[in-house]
PDB file of C-alpha atoms in Angstrom:
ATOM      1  CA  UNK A  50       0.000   0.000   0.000  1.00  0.00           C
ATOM      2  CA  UNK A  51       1.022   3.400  -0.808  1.00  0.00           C
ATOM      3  CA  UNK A  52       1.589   6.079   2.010  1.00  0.00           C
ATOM      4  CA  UNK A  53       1.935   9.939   1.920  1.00  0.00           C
ATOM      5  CA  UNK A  54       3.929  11.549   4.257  1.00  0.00           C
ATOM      6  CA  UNK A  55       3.626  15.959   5.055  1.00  0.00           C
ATOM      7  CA  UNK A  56       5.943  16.488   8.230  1.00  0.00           C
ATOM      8  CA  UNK A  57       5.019  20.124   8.419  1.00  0.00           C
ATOM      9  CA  UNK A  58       1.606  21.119   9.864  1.00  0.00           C
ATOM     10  CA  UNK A  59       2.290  24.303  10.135  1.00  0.00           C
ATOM     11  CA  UNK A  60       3.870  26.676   7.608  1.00  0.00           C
ATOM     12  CA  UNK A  61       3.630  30.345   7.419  1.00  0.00           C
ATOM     13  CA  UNK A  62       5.081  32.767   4.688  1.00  0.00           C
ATOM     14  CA  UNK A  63       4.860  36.604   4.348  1.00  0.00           C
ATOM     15  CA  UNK A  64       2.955  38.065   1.591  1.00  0.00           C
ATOM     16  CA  UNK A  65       4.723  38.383  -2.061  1.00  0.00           C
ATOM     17  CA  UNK A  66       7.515  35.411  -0.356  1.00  0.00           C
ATOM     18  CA  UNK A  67       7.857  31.939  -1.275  1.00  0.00           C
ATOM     19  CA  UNK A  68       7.754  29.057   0.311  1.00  0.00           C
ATOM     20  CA  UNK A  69       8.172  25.377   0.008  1.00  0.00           C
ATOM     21  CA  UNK A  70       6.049  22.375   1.361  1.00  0.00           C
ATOM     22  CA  UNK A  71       7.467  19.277   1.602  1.00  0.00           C
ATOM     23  CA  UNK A  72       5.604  15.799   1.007  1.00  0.00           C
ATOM     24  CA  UNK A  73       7.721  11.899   0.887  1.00  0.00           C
ATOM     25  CA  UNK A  74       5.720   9.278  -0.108  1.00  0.00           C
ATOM     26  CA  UNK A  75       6.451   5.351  -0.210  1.00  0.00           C
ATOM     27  CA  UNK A  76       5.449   2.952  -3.103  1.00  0.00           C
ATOM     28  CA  UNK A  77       6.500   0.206  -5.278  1.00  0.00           C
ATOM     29  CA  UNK A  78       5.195   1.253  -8.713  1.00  0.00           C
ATOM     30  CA  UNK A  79       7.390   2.868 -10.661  1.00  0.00           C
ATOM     31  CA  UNK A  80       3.866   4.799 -12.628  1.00  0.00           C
ATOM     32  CA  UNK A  81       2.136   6.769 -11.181  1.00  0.00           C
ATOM     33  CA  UNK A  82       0.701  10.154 -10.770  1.00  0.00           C
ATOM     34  CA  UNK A  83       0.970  12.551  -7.514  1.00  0.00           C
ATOM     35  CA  UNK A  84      -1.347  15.905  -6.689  1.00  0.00           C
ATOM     36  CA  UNK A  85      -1.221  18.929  -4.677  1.00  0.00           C
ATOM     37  CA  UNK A  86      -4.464  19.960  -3.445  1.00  0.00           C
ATOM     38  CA  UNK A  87      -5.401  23.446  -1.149  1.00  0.00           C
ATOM     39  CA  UNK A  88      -8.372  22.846   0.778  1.00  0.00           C
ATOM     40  CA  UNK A  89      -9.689  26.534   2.079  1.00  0.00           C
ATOM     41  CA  UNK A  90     -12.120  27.050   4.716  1.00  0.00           C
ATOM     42  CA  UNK A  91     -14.778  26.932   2.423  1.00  0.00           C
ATOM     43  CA  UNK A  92     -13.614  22.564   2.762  1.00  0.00           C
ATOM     44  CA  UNK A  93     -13.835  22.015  -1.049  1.00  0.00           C
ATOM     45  CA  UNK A  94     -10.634  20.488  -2.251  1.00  0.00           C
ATOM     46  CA  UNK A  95      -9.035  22.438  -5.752  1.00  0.00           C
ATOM     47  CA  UNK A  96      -6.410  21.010  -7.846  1.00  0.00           C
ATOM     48  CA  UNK A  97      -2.931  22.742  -7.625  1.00  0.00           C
ATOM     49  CA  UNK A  98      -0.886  21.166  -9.918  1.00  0.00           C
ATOM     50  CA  UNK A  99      -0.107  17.624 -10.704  1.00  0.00           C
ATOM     51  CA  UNK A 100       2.562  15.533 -11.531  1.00  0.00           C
ATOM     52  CA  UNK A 101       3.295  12.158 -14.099  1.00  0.00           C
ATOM     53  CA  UNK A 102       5.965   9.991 -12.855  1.00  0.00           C
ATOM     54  CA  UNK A 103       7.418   9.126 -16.283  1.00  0.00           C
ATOM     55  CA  UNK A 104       8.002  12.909 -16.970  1.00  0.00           C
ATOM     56  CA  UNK A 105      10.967  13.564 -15.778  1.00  0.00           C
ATOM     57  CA  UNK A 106      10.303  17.916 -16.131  1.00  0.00           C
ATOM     58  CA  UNK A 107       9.009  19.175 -13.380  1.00  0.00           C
ATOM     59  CA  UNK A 108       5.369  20.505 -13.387  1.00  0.00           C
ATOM     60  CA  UNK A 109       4.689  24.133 -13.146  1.00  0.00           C
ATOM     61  CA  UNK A 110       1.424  26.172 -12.868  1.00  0.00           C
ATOM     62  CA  UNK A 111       1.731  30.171 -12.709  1.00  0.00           C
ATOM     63  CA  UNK A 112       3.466  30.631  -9.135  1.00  0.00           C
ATOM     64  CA  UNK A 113       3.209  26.581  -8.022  1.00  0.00           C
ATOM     65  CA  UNK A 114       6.139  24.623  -8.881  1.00  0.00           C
ATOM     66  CA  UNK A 115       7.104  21.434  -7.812  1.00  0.00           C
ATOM     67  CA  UNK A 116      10.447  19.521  -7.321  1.00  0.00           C
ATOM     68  CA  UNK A 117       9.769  15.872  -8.064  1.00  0.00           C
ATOM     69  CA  UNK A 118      12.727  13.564  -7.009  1.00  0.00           C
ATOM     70  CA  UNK A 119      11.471  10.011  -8.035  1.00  0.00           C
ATOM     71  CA  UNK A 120      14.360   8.145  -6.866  1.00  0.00           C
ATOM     72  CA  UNK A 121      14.163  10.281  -3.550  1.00  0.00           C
ATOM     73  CA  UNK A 122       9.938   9.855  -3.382  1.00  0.00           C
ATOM     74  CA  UNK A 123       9.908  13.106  -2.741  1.00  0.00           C
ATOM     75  CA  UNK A 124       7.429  15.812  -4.288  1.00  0.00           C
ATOM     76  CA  UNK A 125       7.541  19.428  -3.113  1.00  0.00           C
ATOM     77  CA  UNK A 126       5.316  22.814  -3.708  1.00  0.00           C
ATOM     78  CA  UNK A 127       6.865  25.755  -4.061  1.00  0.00           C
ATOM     79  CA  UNK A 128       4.508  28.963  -4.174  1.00  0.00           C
ATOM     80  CA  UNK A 129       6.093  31.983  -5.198  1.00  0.00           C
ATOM     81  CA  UNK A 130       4.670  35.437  -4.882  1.00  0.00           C
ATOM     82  CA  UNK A 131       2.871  34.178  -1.943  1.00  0.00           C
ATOM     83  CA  UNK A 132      -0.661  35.946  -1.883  1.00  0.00           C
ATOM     84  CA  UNK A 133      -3.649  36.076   1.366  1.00  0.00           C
ATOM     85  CA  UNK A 134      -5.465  33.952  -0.754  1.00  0.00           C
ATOM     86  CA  UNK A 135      -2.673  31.076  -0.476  1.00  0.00           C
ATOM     87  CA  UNK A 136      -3.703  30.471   2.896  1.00  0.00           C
ATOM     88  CA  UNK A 137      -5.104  26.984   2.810  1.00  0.00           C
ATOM     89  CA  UNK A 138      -4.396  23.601   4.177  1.00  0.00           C
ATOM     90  CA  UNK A 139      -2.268  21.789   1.443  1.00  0.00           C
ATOM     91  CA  UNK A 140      -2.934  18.259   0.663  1.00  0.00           C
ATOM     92  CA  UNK A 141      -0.130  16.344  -1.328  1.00  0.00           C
ATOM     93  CA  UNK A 142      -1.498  13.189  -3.023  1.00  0.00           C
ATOM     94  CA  UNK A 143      -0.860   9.947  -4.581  1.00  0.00           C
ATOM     95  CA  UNK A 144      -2.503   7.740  -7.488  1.00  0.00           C
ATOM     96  CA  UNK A 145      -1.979   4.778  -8.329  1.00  0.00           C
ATOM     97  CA  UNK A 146      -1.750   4.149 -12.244  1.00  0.00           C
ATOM     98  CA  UNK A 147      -2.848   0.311 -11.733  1.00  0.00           C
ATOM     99  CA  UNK A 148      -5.537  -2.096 -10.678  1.00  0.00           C
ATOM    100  CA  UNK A 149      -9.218  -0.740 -12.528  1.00  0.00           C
ATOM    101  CA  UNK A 150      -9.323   1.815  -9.095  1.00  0.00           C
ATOM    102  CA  UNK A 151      -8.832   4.987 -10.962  1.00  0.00           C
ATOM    103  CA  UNK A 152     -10.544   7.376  -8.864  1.00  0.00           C
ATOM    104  CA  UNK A 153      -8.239   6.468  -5.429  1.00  0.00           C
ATOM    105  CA  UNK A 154      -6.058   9.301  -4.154  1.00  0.00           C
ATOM    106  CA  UNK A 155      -4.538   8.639  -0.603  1.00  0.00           C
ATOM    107  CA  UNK A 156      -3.923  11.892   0.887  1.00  0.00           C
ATOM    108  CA  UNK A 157      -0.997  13.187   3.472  1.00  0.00           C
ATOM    109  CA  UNK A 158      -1.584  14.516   6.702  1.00  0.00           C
ATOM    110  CA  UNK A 159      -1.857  18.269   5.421  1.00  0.00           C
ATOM    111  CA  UNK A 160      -0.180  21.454   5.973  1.00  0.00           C
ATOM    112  CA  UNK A 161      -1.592  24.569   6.851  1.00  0.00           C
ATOM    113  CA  UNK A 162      -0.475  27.817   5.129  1.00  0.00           C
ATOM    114  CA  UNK A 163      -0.497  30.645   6.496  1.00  0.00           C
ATOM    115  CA  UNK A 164       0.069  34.037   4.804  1.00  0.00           C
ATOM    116  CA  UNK A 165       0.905  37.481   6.706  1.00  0.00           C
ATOM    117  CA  UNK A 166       0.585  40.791   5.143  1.00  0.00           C
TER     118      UNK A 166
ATOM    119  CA  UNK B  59     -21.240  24.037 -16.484  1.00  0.00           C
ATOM    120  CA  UNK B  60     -22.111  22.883 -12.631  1.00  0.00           C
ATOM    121  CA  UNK B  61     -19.196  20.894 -10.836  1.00  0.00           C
ATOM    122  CA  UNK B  62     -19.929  18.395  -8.411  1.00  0.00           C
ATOM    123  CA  UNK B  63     -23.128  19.023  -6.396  1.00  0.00           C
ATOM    124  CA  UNK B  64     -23.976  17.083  -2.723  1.00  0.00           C
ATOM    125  CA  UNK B  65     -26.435  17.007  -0.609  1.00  0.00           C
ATOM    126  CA  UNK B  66     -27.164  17.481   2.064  1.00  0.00           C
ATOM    127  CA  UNK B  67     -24.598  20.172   3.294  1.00  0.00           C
ATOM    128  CA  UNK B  68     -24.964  19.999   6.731  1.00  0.00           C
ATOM    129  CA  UNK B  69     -26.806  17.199   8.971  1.00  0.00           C
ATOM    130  CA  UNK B  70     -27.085  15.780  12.393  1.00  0.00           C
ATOM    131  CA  UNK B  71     -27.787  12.535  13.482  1.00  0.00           C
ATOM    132  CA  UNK B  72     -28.237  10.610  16.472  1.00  0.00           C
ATOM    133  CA  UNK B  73     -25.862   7.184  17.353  1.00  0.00           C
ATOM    134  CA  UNK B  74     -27.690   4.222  15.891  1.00  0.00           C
ATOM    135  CA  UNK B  75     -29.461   5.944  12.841  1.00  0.00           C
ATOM    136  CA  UNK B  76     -28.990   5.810   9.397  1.00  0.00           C
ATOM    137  CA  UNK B  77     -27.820   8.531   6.561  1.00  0.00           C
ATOM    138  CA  UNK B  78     -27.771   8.552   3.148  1.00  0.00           C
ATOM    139  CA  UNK B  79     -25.161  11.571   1.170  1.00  0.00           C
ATOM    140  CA  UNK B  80     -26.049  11.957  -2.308  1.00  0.00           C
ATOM    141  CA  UNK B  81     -23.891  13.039  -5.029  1.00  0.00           C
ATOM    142  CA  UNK B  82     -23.991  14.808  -9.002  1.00  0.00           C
ATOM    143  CA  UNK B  83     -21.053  14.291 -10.904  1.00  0.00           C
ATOM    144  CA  UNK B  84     -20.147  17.002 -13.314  1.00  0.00           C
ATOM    145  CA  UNK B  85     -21.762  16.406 -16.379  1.00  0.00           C
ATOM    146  CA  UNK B  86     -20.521  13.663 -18.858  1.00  0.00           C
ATOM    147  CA  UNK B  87     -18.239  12.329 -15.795  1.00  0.00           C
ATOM    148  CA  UNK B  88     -19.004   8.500 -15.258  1.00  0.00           C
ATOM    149  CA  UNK B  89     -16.697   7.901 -11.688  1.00  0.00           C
ATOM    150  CA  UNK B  90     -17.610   9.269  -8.733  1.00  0.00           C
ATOM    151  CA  UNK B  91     -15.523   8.344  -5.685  1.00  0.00           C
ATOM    152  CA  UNK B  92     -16.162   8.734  -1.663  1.00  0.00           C
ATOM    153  CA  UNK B  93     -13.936   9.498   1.021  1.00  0.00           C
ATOM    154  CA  UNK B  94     -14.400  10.855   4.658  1.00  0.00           C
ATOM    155  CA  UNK B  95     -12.471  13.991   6.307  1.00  0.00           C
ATOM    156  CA  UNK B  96     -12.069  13.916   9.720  1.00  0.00           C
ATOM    157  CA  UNK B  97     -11.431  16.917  10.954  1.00  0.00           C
ATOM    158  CA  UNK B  98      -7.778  17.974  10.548  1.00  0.00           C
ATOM    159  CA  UNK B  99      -6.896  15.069   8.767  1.00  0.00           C
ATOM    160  CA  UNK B 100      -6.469  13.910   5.014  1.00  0.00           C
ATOM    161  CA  UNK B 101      -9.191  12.455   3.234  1.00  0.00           C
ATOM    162  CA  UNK B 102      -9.779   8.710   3.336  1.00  0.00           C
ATOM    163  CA  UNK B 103     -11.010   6.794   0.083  1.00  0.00           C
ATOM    164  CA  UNK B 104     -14.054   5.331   0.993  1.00  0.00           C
ATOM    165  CA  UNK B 105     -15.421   3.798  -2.402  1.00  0.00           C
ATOM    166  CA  UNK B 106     -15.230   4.457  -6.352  1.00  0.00           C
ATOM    167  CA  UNK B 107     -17.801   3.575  -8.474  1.00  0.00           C
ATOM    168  CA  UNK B 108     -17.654   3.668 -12.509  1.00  0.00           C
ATOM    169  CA  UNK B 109     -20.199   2.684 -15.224  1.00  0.00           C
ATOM    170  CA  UNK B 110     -22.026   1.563 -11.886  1.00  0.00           C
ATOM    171  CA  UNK B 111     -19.977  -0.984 -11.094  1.00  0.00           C
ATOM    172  CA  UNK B 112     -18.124  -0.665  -7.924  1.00  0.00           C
ATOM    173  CA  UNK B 113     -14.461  -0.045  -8.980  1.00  0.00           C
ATOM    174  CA  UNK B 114     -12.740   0.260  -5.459  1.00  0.00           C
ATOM    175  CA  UNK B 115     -13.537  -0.208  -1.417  1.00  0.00           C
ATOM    176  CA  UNK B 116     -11.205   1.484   1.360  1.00  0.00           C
ATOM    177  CA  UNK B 117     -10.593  -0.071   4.738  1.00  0.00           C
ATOM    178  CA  UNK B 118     -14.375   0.858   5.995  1.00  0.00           C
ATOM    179  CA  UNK B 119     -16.566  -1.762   7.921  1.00  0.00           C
ATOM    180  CA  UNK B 120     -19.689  -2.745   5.573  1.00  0.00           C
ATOM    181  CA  UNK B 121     -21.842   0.087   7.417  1.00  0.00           C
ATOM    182  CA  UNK B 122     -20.934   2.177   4.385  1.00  0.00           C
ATOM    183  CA  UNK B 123     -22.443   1.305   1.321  1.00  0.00           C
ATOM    184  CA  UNK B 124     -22.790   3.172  -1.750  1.00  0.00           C
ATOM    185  CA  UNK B 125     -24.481   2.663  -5.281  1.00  0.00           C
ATOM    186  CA  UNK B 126     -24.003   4.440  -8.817  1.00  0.00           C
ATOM    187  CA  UNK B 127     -27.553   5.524 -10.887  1.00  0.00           C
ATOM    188  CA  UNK B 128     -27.851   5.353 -14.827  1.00  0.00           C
ATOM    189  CA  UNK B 129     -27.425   9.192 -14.478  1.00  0.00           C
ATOM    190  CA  UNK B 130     -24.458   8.526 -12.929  1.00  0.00           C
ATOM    191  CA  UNK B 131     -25.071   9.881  -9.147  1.00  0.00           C
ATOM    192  CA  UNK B 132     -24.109   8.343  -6.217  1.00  0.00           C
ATOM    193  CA  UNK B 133     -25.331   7.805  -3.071  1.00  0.00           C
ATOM    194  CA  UNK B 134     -23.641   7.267  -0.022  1.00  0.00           C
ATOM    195  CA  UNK B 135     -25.201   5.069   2.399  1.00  0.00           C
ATOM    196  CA  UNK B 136     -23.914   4.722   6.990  1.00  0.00           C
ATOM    197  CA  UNK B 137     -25.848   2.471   8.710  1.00  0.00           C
ATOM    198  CA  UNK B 138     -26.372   2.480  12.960  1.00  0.00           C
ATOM    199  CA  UNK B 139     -23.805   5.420  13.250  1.00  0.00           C
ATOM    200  CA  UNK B 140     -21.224   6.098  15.607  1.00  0.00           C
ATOM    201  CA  UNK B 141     -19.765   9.134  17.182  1.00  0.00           C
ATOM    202  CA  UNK B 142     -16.546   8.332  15.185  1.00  0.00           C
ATOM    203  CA  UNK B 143     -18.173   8.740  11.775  1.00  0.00           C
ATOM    204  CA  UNK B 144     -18.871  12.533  12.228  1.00  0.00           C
ATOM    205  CA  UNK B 145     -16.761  13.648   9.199  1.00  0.00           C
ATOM    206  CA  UNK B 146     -16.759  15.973   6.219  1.00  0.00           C
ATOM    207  CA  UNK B 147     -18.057  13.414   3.063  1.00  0.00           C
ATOM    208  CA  UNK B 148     -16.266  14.482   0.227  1.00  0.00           C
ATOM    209  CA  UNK B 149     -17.841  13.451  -3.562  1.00  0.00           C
ATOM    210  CA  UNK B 150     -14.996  13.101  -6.532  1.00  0.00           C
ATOM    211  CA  UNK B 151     -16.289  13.040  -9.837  1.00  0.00           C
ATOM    212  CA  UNK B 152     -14.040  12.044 -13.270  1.00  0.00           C
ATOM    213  CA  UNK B 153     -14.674  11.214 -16.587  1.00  0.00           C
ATOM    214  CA  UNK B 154     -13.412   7.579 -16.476  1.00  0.00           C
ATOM    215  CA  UNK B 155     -12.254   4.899 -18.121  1.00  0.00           C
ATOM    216  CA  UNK B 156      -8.495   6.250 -18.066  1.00  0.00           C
ATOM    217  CA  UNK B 157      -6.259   6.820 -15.057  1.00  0.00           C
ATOM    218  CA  UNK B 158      -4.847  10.478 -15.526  1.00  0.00           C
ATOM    219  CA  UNK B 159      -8.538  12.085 -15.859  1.00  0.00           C
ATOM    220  CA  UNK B 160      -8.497  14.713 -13.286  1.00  0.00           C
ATOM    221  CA  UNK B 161     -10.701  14.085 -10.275  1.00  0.00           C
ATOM    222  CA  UNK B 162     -13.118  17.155  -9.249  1.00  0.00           C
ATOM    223  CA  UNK B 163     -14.233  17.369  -6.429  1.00  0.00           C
ATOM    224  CA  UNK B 164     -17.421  18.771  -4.316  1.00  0.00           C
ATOM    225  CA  UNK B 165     -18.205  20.729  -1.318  1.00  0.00           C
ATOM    226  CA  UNK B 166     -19.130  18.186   1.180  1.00  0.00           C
ATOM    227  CA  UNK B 167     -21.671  16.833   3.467  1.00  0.00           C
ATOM    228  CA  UNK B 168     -20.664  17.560   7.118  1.00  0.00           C
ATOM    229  CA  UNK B 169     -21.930  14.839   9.290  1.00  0.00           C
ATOM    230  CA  UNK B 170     -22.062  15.098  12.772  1.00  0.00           C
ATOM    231  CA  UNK B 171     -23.244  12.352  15.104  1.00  0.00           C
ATOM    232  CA  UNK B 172     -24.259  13.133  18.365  1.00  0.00           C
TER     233      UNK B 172
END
């Protein structure tokens, strides 16, 4: 089974900074696909930016960036030009490109963002 | 176009009762997936159901139960409820059929058993 690990609750960043959130995650495949997802306070769950295994380029979206390191597990957000609206909890997720259960994504622990003016 | 609708937002229920979340997938999706949020955790899968087959079961005990319509909603079904399944319900909906569709999700259904 696949786990995803976020060892910082807590993270907080001042406005127009960046700042990094860290997520490890443990699996055999070697295919696969992995998410980062901010969840505000209004609790629905919007798609950052994802990531394919096999590409080896790291994905980018406007100010989100990530640093994959596949041989590492390891799959961080970076969010530049931090704004207020940033401050979420951050959810870094797994799927699983096998098996006929497409619509599984196991979830980390979270980390909150928050972002000072 | 609407994304992926639940109801009911909000609900209390008493230990020992039964509830039943309901779910729209965005239109034309076919998968629609379940997990449960408790609070200031990460999501847990629950189920995934696509074409109306089920497709996938988390580690749940068989009080949760879930079906997929012809129109493709879902509903999402506790039976004799504890105080531990008071949880945000979270609704995923997909297109299907191929792994890297992106999974939407909804709003929730807060559940809180008392």
């Amino acid at each position: 089974a696949q786990t995803v690990t976020q060892s910082q609750p807590e993270m907080s960043v001042q406005e127009a900074e960046t700042v990094t959130l860290s997520c490890t995650y443990d699996t055999s495949e070697s295919d696969y696909y992995l998410f980062w997802y901010k969840q505000p306070p209004s609790r629905q769950m919007i798609l950052v930016i994802r990531q394919e295994a096999y590409k080896q380029q790291n994905a980018t979206e406007n100010r989100f960036s990530v640093n994959f390191q596949k041989a590492a597990k390891s799959f961080s957000l970076k969010i530049s030009d931090s704004q207020l609206g940033d401050a979420a909890m951050y959810f870094c997720a797994y799927r699983s490109t096998g098996g006929t259960s497409y619509g599984k994504l196991t979830f980390g622990q979270g980390t909150i963002l928050t972002v000072h003016p | 176009d609407a994304g992926v609708t639940q109801s009911p937002t909000h609900l209390i229920k008493t230990r020992g009762q039964h509830v039943t979340l309901r779910c729209s997938p965005i239109s034309g999706h076919k998968s629609v997936s379940w997990y449960q949020q408790v609070l200031g955790q990460g999501p847990q899968f629950i189920f995934q159901y696509y074409e109306k087959e089920e497709r996938g079961r988390g580690n749940f005990p068989d009080r949760f139960s879930a079906r997929q319509f012809p129109n493709y909603s879902s509903e999402l079904n506790v039976n004799a409820l504890l105080l531990g399944d008071s949880a945000l319900y979270l609704c995923a909906s997909s297109l299907g059929g191929k792994v890297g569709n992106t999974i939407y999700f909804g709003e929730g259904s807060w559940l809180t058993v008392v």
